[in-house]
CSV table of C-alpha atoms in Angstrom, one decimal:
chain,number,residue,atom,x,y,z
Y,1,MET,CA,65.2,110.3,105.3
Y,2,PRO,CA,68.8,110.1,105.6
Y,3,SER,CA,70.8,110.2,109.0
Y,4,LEU,CA,74.0,111.2,110.4
Y,5,TYR,CA,76.3,109.6,113.2
Y,6,ILE,CA,76.5,112.4,116.1
Y,7,PRO,CA,79.8,111.4,118.2
Y,8,SER,CA,80.4,112.5,121.7
Y,9,ASP,CA,82.2,115.6,121.9
Y,10,LYS,CA,85.6,113.8,123.0
Y,11,VAL,CA,85.3,111.9,119.6
Y,12,LEU,CA,84.5,114.8,117.6
Y,13,GLU,CA,87.2,117.0,118.9
Y,14,LYS,CA,89.3,114.2,118.1
Y,15,VAL,CA,88.2,114.1,114.6
Y,16,ASN,CA,88.2,118.3,114.5
Y,17,SER,CA,91.8,118.4,115.3
Y,18,LEU,CA,92.7,115.8,112.2
Y,19,VAL,CA,94.3,117.5,109.4
Y,20,GLN,CA,92.7,114.5,107.3
Y,21,GLY,CA,92.6,110.7,108.9
Y,22,PHE,CA,90.4,108.3,110.5
Y,23,TRP,CA,89.3,107.6,114.0
Y,24,LEU,CA,87.4,104.3,115.7
Y,25,VAL,CA,84.5,104.0,118.1
Y,26,ILE,CA,82.1,101.9,119.5
Y,27,ASP,CA,78.7,103.4,119.6
Y,28,ASP,CA,76.1,103.0,121.6
Y,29,GLU,CA,74.2,99.8,120.0
Y,30,GLY,CA,77.7,98.7,120.0
Y,31,ILE,CA,78.4,98.7,116.3
Y,32,PRO,CA,82.2,99.9,115.5
Y,33,VAL,CA,82.2,103.2,113.8
Y,34,LEU,CA,84.9,104.4,111.3
Y,35,LEU,CA,85.1,108.2,111.1
Y,36,MET,CA,87.0,109.4,108.2
Y,37,LYS,CA,87.7,113.0,107.2
Y,38,PHE,CA,89.4,113.6,103.9
Y,39,GLU,CA,89.2,115.9,101.1
Y,40,ALA,CA,86.6,116.3,98.2
Y,41,SER,CA,87.9,114.0,95.9
Y,42,ILE,CA,88.6,111.0,98.0
Y,43,LEU,CA,85.3,111.2,100.1
Y,44,THR,CA,84.0,111.5,96.6
Y,45,SER,CA,85.4,108.0,95.7
Y,46,LEU,CA,84.9,106.6,99.1
Y,47,ILE,CA,81.0,107.6,98.8
Y,48,ALA,CA,81.5,105.6,95.1
Y,49,GLY,CA,82.1,102.7,97.0
Y,50,CYS,CA,86.0,102.7,95.9
Y,51,LYS,CA,87.7,99.6,98.0
Y,52,ILE,CA,88.8,100.0,101.8
Y,53,GLU,CA,91.3,97.9,103.9
Y,54,MET,CA,92.5,98.3,107.2
Y,55,VAL,CA,95.7,96.7,108.5
Y,56,VAL,CA,96.2,95.8,111.8
Y,57,ARG,CA,99.9,95.6,112.9
Y,58,ASN,CA,101.9,93.3,114.1
Y,59,PRO,CA,102.5,94.9,117.7
Y,60,LYS,CA,105.9,93.8,117.2
Y,61,LEU,CA,106.4,96.5,114.7
Y,62,GLU,CA,104.0,98.8,116.4
Y,63,ASN,CA,102.2,99.0,119.7
Y,64,ARG,CA,98.1,99.2,118.9
Y,65,GLY,CA,99.0,100.6,115.5
Y,66,SER,CA,96.7,100.5,112.1
Y,67,THR,CA,97.1,101.3,109.0
Y,68,LEU,CA,94.0,102.4,106.6
Y,69,TYR,CA,94.6,101.9,102.8
Y,70,LEU,CA,91.9,103.9,100.6
Y,71,TYR,CA,91.8,102.3,97.1
Y,72,ASP,CA,90.7,105.6,95.1
Y,73,LYS,CA,93.2,104.5,92.5
Y,74,GLU,CA,93.7,100.5,92.1
Y,75,LYS,CA,97.4,101.0,92.1
Y,76,ASP,CA,98.2,103.9,94.3
Y,77,PRO,CA,95.9,103.6,97.2
Y,78,LEU,CA,95.9,106.4,99.8
Y,79,TRP,CA,97.4,105.3,103.1
Y,80,ILE,CA,96.9,106.7,106.8
Y,81,THR,CA,98.5,105.3,109.5
Y,82,TRP,CA,97.3,106.1,113.7
Y,83,GLN,CA,97.9,104.5,116.9
Y,84,LYS,CA,95.8,103.7,119.8
Y,85,PHE,CA,92.1,104.3,119.7
Y,86,GLY,CA,90.9,104.3,122.9
Y,87,LYS,CA,91.5,101.9,125.6
Y,88,GLU,CA,93.8,98.7,124.9
Y,89,ASP,CA,92.2,95.3,125.2
Y,90,LYS,CA,92.6,93.5,128.1
Y,91,VAL,CA,92.9,90.0,126.6
Y,92,TYR,CA,94.7,90.8,123.1
Y,93,ILE,CA,98.0,93.2,124.7
Y,94,GLY,CA,99.4,95.1,121.9
Y,95,PHE,CA,95.7,95.7,120.3
Y,96,ASP,CA,92.6,98.2,121.0
Y,97,GLU,CA,89.4,97.2,122.1
Y,98,VAL,CA,87.4,99.1,119.7
Y,99,ILE,CA,90.1,96.7,116.9
Y,100,ILE,CA,89.0,93.1,118.8
Y,101,ARG,CA,85.5,94.6,118.0
Y,102,LEU,CA,85.6,95.4,114.4
Y,103,LEU,CA,87.1,92.0,113.9
Y,104,GLN,CA,84.0,90.3,115.5
Y,105,THR,CA,81.3,92.1,113.8
Y,106,GLU,CA,79.5,91.9,110.6
Y,107,LYS,CA,78.0,95.6,110.1
Y,108,LEU,CA,80.3,98.8,110.7
Y,109,ARG,CA,78.9,102.2,110.6
Y,110,VAL,CA,80.9,104.5,108.3
Y,111,ALA,CA,80.8,108.2,108.8
Y,112,TYR,CA,82.2,110.7,106.3
Y,113,TYR,CA,83.4,114.0,107.1
Y,114,ASN,CA,84.9,117.1,104.8
Y,115,HIS,CA,87.3,119.7,105.9
Y,116,HIS,CA,85.0,122.4,107.9
Y,117,ASN,CA,84.3,119.4,110.2
Y,118,GLU,CA,81.0,118.9,108.6
Y,119,PRO,CA,79.4,115.6,108.9
Y,120,VAL,CA,78.7,114.7,104.8
Y,121,PHE,CA,77.4,111.2,105.1
Y,122,THR,CA,76.4,108.0,107.3
Y,123,THR,CA,76.0,104.5,106.1
Y,124,VAL,CA,76.3,101.0,107.2
Y,125,ILE,CA,78.3,98.5,105.0
Y,126,ASP,CA,79.0,94.8,105.9
Y,127,LYS,CA,81.9,93.0,106.4
Y,128,LYS,CA,83.1,89.5,107.4
Y,129,ASN,CA,83.9,88.3,111.1
Y,130,THR,CA,87.6,87.3,110.5
Y,131,PHE,CA,87.8,86.9,114.6
Y,132,ASN,CA,89.1,83.2,114.3
Y,133,SER,CA,91.5,83.8,111.7
Y,134,PHE,CA,93.1,86.8,113.4
Y,135,LYS,CA,93.6,85.0,116.2
Y,136,GLU,CA,95.4,82.2,114.4
Y,137,TRP,CA,97.5,85.0,113.2
Y,138,VAL,CA,98.2,86.4,116.4
Y,139,ILE,CA,99.5,82.9,117.7
Y,140,ASP,CA,102.0,82.5,114.2
Y,141,ILE,CA,103.5,86.2,114.8
Y,142,TYR,CA,104.5,85.6,118.6
Y,143,SER,CA,105.9,82.6,117.9
Y,144,SER,CA,107.4,83.8,115.0
Y,145,ASN,CA,111.6,84.3,115.4
Y,146,GLU,CA,111.7,86.4,112.0
Y,147,LEU,CA,113.4,90.1,112.6
Y,148,LEU,CA,110.8,92.6,111.3
Y,149,GLU,CA,112.3,96.3,110.3
Y,150,LYS,CA,110.0,99.3,111.9
Y,151,VAL,CA,109.9,101.9,109.5
Y,152,ALA,CA,109.5,105.9,110.3
Y,153,ASP,CA,107.1,106.7,108.6
Y,154,GLY,CA,104.5,104.2,109.1
Y,155,TYR,CA,104.5,103.0,105.4
Y,156,TYR,CA,104.6,99.1,105.4
Y,157,ALA,CA,104.1,98.6,102.0
Y,158,PRO,CA,103.7,96.0,100.1
Y,159,GLU,CA,101.8,94.3,102.8
Y,160,THR,CA,102.9,91.0,104.6
Y,161,LYS,CA,101.2,88.5,106.9
Y,162,ASP,CA,104.2,89.5,109.3
Y,163,LYS,CA,103.7,93.0,108.9
Y,164,GLY,CA,99.5,92.9,109.9
Y,165,PHE,CA,96.4,91.4,109.6
Y,166,THR,CA,94.4,92.6,106.7
Y,167,ILE,CA,90.5,93.4,107.7
Y,168,ASN,CA,88.6,93.9,104.1
Y,169,ILE,CA,86.0,96.4,104.7
Y,170,GLU,CA,82.9,95.6,101.8
Y,171,ASN,CA,82.1,99.6,100.5
Y,172,LYS,CA,79.2,100.2,98.6
Y,173,ASP,CA,78.3,102.7,96.0
Y,174,SER,CA,76.1,105.4,98.2
Y,175,SER,CA,76.1,108.0,95.2
Y,176,SER,CA,72.7,107.9,94.7
Y,177,GLU,CA,71.6,107.9,98.5
Y,178,GLU,CA,69.6,110.6,99.6
Y,179,LYS,CA,72.2,113.4,101.8
Y,180,MET,CA,71.3,115.2,104.8
Y,181,THR,CA,71.5,119.3,104.2
Y,182,ILE,CA,73.8,120.4,106.8
Y,183,PHE,CA,75.0,124.4,107.5
Y,184,ASN,CA,78.2,125.7,106.8
Y,185,PRO,CA,79.9,126.8,110.1
Y,186,LEU,CA,81.6,129.9,107.8
Y,187,LYS,CA,78.6,131.3,106.6
Y,188,GLY,CA,79.2,134.0,109.1
Y,189,ILE,CA,82.7,135.2,107.2
Y,190,GLU,CA,81.8,137.4,104.1
Y,191,TRP,CA,83.7,135.7,101.3
Y,192,ASN,CA,83.9,136.9,98.0
Y,193,GLY,CA,82.9,134.2,95.0
Y,194,GLU,CA,79.8,131.5,95.1
Y,195,LEU,CA,80.7,129.3,98.3
Y,196,ASN,CA,79.1,131.7,100.7
Y,197,GLU,CA,75.6,129.5,100.8
Y,198,SER,CA,74.4,128.6,104.3
Y,199,GLY,CA,73.1,124.6,103.3
Y,200,TYR,CA,75.5,121.9,102.2
Y,201,ASN,CA,74.8,118.6,100.6
Y,202,PHE,CA,77.1,116.3,99.5
Y,203,ASN,CA,74.9,115.2,96.3
Y,204,ASN,CA,74.9,118.9,95.1
Y,205,TYR,CA,78.8,118.7,94.0
Y,206,LEU,CA,78.3,115.1,92.4
Y,207,LYS,CA,76.8,116.5,89.0
Y,208,ASP,CA,78.7,117.3,86.4
Y,209,GLY,CA,80.6,120.4,86.6
Y,210,LYS,CA,80.0,120.8,90.2
Y,211,HIS,CA,83.3,118.7,91.5
Y,212,GLY,CA,85.6,121.8,91.4
Y,213,TYR,CA,83.3,123.7,93.3
Y,214,ASN,CA,83.4,120.9,96.0
Y,215,GLN,CA,87.1,121.0,96.2
Y,216,GLU,CA,87.5,124.0,96.5
Y,217,ILE,CA,85.1,124.3,99.9
Y,218,SER,CA,87.1,121.8,101.1
Y,219,ILE,CA,90.3,123.7,100.5
Y,220,LYS,CA,89.0,126.7,102.0
Y,221,GLY,CA,88.1,124.8,105.1
Y,222,ASN,CA,91.5,123.8,105.7
Y,223,LEU,CA,93.3,126.8,104.7
Y,224,ILE,CA,91.0,129.0,107.4
Y,225,ASN,CA,93.1,127.0,109.8
Y,226,TYR,CA,96.8,128.8,108.9
Y,227,PHE,CA,95.7,132.0,107.3
Y,228,THR,CA,93.3,134.6,108.6
Y,229,ALA,CA,90.3,135.2,106.0
Y,230,ASN,CA,89.9,138.3,104.4
Y,231,GLU,CA,93.3,139.5,106.2
Y,232,GLU,CA,95.5,136.9,104.9
Y,233,LEU,CA,93.6,134.6,102.9
Y,234,TYR,CA,91.3,135.4,99.7
Y,235,TYR,CA,89.1,133.7,98.2
Y,236,SER,CA,88.3,134.4,94.5
Y,237,PRO,CA,90.0,137.7,94.4
Y,238,LYS,CA,88.3,139.4,91.4
Y,239,LYS,CA,89.6,141.9,88.7
Y,240,ILE,CA,88.3,145.1,88.3
Y,241,ASP,CA,86.8,144.1,85.2
Y,242,GLY,CA,84.9,141.2,87.1
Y,243,THR,CA,86.5,138.0,85.9
Y,244,GLU,CA,88.4,135.9,88.5
Y,245,LEU,CA,92.3,137.0,89.3
Y,246,ILE,CA,93.0,133.4,90.8
Y,247,ASP,CA,90.6,130.4,93.1
Y,248,PHE,CA,93.0,131.9,96.4
Y,249,LEU,CA,95.7,134.2,97.3
Y,250,ILE,CA,97.5,134.0,100.3
Y,251,HIS,CA,99.9,137.1,101.5
Y,252,TYR,CA,102.0,137.0,104.5
Y,253,LYS,CA,104.5,139.1,105.1
Y,254,LYS,CA,106.3,139.8,101.7
Y,255,ALA,CA,105.1,137.0,99.9
Y,256,THR,CA,102.3,135.6,97.9
Y,257,ILE,CA,100.9,132.4,97.5
Y,258,LEU,CA,98.8,132.4,94.2
Y,259,ILE,CA,96.4,128.8,94.5
Y,260,GLU,CA,94.7,127.5,91.0
Y,261,SER,CA,92.5,124.7,91.7
Y,262,LYS,CA,91.7,121.7,89.1
Y,263,PHE,CA,89.5,119.0,90.0
Y,264,ILE,CA,89.7,116.2,86.7
Y,265,LEU,CA,86.8,113.5,86.5
Y,266,SER,CA,87.9,112.6,82.9
Y,267,GLU,CA,90.8,110.2,81.9
Y,268,LYS,CA,91.4,111.7,78.2
Y,269,GLN,CA,94.7,113.1,78.2
Y,270,THR,CA,93.1,116.2,75.8
Y,271,LYS,CA,90.9,116.7,79.0
Y,272,LEU,CA,93.9,116.7,81.7
Y,273,ASN,CA,96.4,119.1,79.2
Y,274,GLN,CA,93.2,121.8,78.5
Y,275,ALA,CA,92.6,121.7,82.7
Y,276,PHE,CA,96.5,122.2,83.6
Y,277,SER,CA,97.4,124.4,80.6
Y,278,LYS,CA,94.6,126.7,81.5
Y,279,ALA,CA,95.7,126.3,85.3
Y,280,VAL,CA,99.5,127.7,84.5
Y,281,THR,CA,98.3,130.5,81.9
Y,282,GLN,CA,96.1,131.5,84.8
Y,283,LEU,CA,98.9,131.5,87.6
Y,284,ASN,CA,101.1,133.6,85.4
Y,285,GLU,CA,98.6,136.2,84.1
Y,286,ALA,CA,97.6,136.4,87.8
Y,287,GLU,CA,101.4,136.7,88.7
Y,288,LYS,CA,101.9,139.4,86.2
Y,289,ILE,CA,99.4,141.4,87.3
Y,290,VAL,CA,100.7,141.5,91.3
Y,291,ARG,CA,104.0,142.1,90.3
Y,292,THR,CA,103.2,145.0,87.9
Y,293,ASP,CA,99.9,146.5,87.9
Y,294,LEU,CA,97.8,146.1,91.0
Y,295,THR,CA,95.6,148.6,89.5
Y,296,LYS,CA,93.7,145.7,87.6
Y,297,ILE,CA,92.4,144.2,91.0
Y,298,GLU,CA,89.4,145.0,92.7
Y,299,ASN,CA,90.3,146.6,96.1
Y,300,ASP,CA,88.3,144.2,98.3
Y,301,ASN,CA,89.6,144.1,102.1
Y,302,ASP,CA,92.4,146.3,101.1
Y,303,ILE,CA,94.4,144.0,99.0
Y,304,ILE,CA,96.1,146.2,97.0
Y,305,GLU,CA,97.6,147.5,100.0
Y,306,LYS,CA,98.8,144.5,101.3
Y,307,LEU,CA,100.3,143.5,97.9
Y,308,THR,CA,102.1,146.0,97.9
Y,309,ASP,CA,104.5,145.4,100.0
Y,310,ASN,CA,105.6,142.2,98.2
Y,311,GLU,CA,109.0,140.5,97.0
Y,312,VAL,CA,108.0,136.6,96.6
Y,313,ILE,CA,105.2,135.2,94.6
Y,314,ILE,CA,104.7,131.2,94.6
Y,315,ARG,CA,102.1,129.7,92.2
Y,316,LEU,CA,100.6,126.6,93.2
Y,317,CYS,CA,98.3,124.2,91.2
Y,318,LEU,CA,96.4,122.0,93.4
Y,319,PHE,CA,94.9,119.0,92.0
Y,320,ASN,CA,92.8,116.3,93.3
Y,321,ASP,CA,94.3,113.0,94.7
Y,322,SER,CA,92.1,110.6,92.4
Y,323,LYS,CA,94.2,112.0,89.7
Y,324,THR,CA,97.6,110.5,88.4
Y,325,VAL,CA,99.9,113.5,87.4
Y,326,ASN,CA,103.6,112.9,86.1
Y,327,ASN,CA,105.8,113.8,84.0
Y,328,GLU,CA,104.6,111.7,81.1
Y,329,LYS,CA,100.9,113.0,82.1
Y,330,LEU,CA,102.4,116.3,81.6
Y,331,LYS,CA,104.6,116.0,79.1
Y,332,ASN,CA,102.3,118.3,76.3
Y,333,VAL,CA,101.9,121.1,78.9
Y,334,ILE,CA,105.9,121.0,79.8
Y,335,GLY,CA,106.2,121.5,75.9
Y,336,LYS,CA,104.0,124.8,75.8
Y,337,PHE,CA,105.6,126.5,78.7
Y,338,GLU,CA,109.3,127.9,80.1
Y,339,LYS,CA,110.3,126.1,82.9
Y,340,THR,CA,110.3,129.3,85.3
Y,341,GLU,CA,106.4,129.1,84.3
Y,342,LEU,CA,105.6,126.1,85.5
Y,343,PRO,CA,104.1,126.2,89.1
Y,344,ILE,CA,104.4,123.5,91.8
Y,345,PHE,CA,101.9,121.0,91.1
Y,346,ILE,CA,100.6,119.3,94.2
Y,347,SER,CA,97.6,117.3,95.6
Y,348,CYS,CA,95.6,118.7,97.9
Y,349,THR,CA,96.1,115.5,100.6
Y,350,THR,CA,99.8,116.3,100.3
Y,351,PHE,CA,99.3,120.0,100.9
Y,352,PHE,CA,97.3,119.9,103.4
Y,353,GLN,CA,99.8,117.2,105.2
Y,354,LEU,CA,102.5,120.1,104.5
Y,355,LEU,CA,100.3,123.0,106.4
Y,356,GLY,CA,99.5,120.7,108.9
Y,357,ASP,CA,102.8,118.9,109.9
Y,358,ILE,CA,105.0,122.3,109.7
Y,359,LYS,CA,102.3,124.0,112.0
Y,360,ILE,CA,102.7,121.0,114.6
Y,361,LYS,CA,106.6,121.3,114.2
Y,362,ASN,CA,106.6,125.3,115.0
Y,363,GLU,CA,103.4,126.5,116.1
Y,364,GLU,CA,104.7,130.2,116.4
Y,365,PHE,CA,106.5,130.2,112.8
Y,366,TYR,CA,104.6,127.9,110.7
Y,367,LYS,CA,103.2,130.6,108.2
Y,368,TYR,CA,106.6,131.8,107.5
Y,369,ASN,CA,108.1,127.9,107.7
Y,370,THR,CA,105.1,127.2,104.9
Y,371,ILE,CA,106.4,129.8,102.7
Y,372,GLN,CA,110.4,129.0,103.2
Y,373,ASN,CA,109.6,125.2,101.9
Y,374,LEU,CA,107.6,125.7,98.9
Y,375,ILE,CA,110.7,128.0,98.5
Y,376,PHE,CA,113.1,125.6,99.1
Y,377,LEU,CA,111.3,123.0,96.7
Y,378,TYR,CA,110.6,125.3,93.6
Y,379,ASN,CA,114.2,126.4,93.7
Y,380,GLU,CA,115.1,122.9,93.9
Y,381,PHE,CA,113.3,122.2,91.4
Y,382,LEU,CA,114.9,125.4,89.0
Y,383,ASP,CA,118.4,123.6,89.7
Y,384,ASP,CA,117.8,120.5,88.6
Y,385,ASN,CA,118.6,120.4,85.1
Y,386,GLU,CA,117.3,116.8,84.4
Y,387,CYS,CA,114.0,117.7,86.3
Y,388,ASP,CA,111.0,119.0,83.7
Y,389,ILE,CA,108.4,119.5,86.5
Y,390,VAL,CA,107.6,119.6,89.9
Y,391,VAL,CA,104.8,117.2,90.9
Y,392,THR,CA,104.3,116.3,94.6
Y,393,LYS,CA,101.9,113.8,95.1
Y,394,GLU,CA,103.3,112.0,98.2
Y,395,TYR,CA,104.4,113.4,101.6
Y,396,LEU,CA,107.8,114.4,101.2
Y,397,MET,CA,109.8,114.2,104.3
Y,398,LYS,CA,112.0,116.8,102.9
Y,399,PHE,CA,109.3,119.4,103.5
Y,400,GLY,CA,110.7,119.8,106.9
Y,401,GLU,CA,114.1,120.8,106.2
Y,402,LYS,CA,113.3,124.2,106.0
Y,403,THR,CA,112.5,125.7,109.5
Y,404,VAL,CA,113.3,128.2,111.8
């Protein structure tokens, strides 16, 4: 029988507040717990056993800071930096108590959460006791006179001994392990589409053809934190012939965002070309209908009335972070379409970071600012004669430039 780690209300509140990321606590048995909240493809990689590292930051660079590296792609790991997990250690000043306990332990409990803040899976994995090596490292860094340069965004790669102490976490493949079915907290919301089930089991979405639904669940769980379901945010709106218009449609004021989601597992170039070409075609067809013939859309939740007052349409293709997408990979797609027909290609994680950061910067006007930033990014792409495609995989600080 699978089990789930249930944190305290205070810790759960912290997890709920994360756009994505991680948190560390010590459970009632004295075992450190690494809680991780990520989008569907990252969770899939983690549960499949992808490599995990944590770098405890040199306090001369960041006091009580840590960076988590997730090697969903060996040469391009996802990284997240955080500071101050609970109390500071009384002996090792500049480091958290839970970090010291993590260094000492040989067991680590890992709890995975999705963007609905649902506990997807909990397991216990091994790690080496590296406390003695850490103590030697602490002596070395405090006796060193080397000048270290702080960075604004927390990105210290390539990592060195002077920058931080690396903890290797011996992740394991838990794909085949039984997962617990949990209730969907959004079951009270009447959505169009196929994602209204009251129970959710991660294993159900590891089968061929089901990964895409898992990503859509993740996107939906994130978007409802920013836009009101069935008033501003529409999942899988339909055309009058019963076919899908688009995966997600957001309408705010006089702007519409069309979103098509693509989860691509295959490493074959032909599969990638097919998936993204289909997404571009669907986005352009949806835009044409919204601009010229709203009568082709089912008028659920008065969507037609809202789309009548529309001046701007933004097209996004969201893809799973485990996939490498760049100009070279998409050259065949670029060749099939005019530049103005291409959407913004953006990874799910980057899009979620964008939304979260803009809302933090300005709670009152974050919806407007989100649209302005996307317009800015796309217009910059259109004006750049040397840029064939706009692919946003890494979080760009420029997103903060266009705010009220």
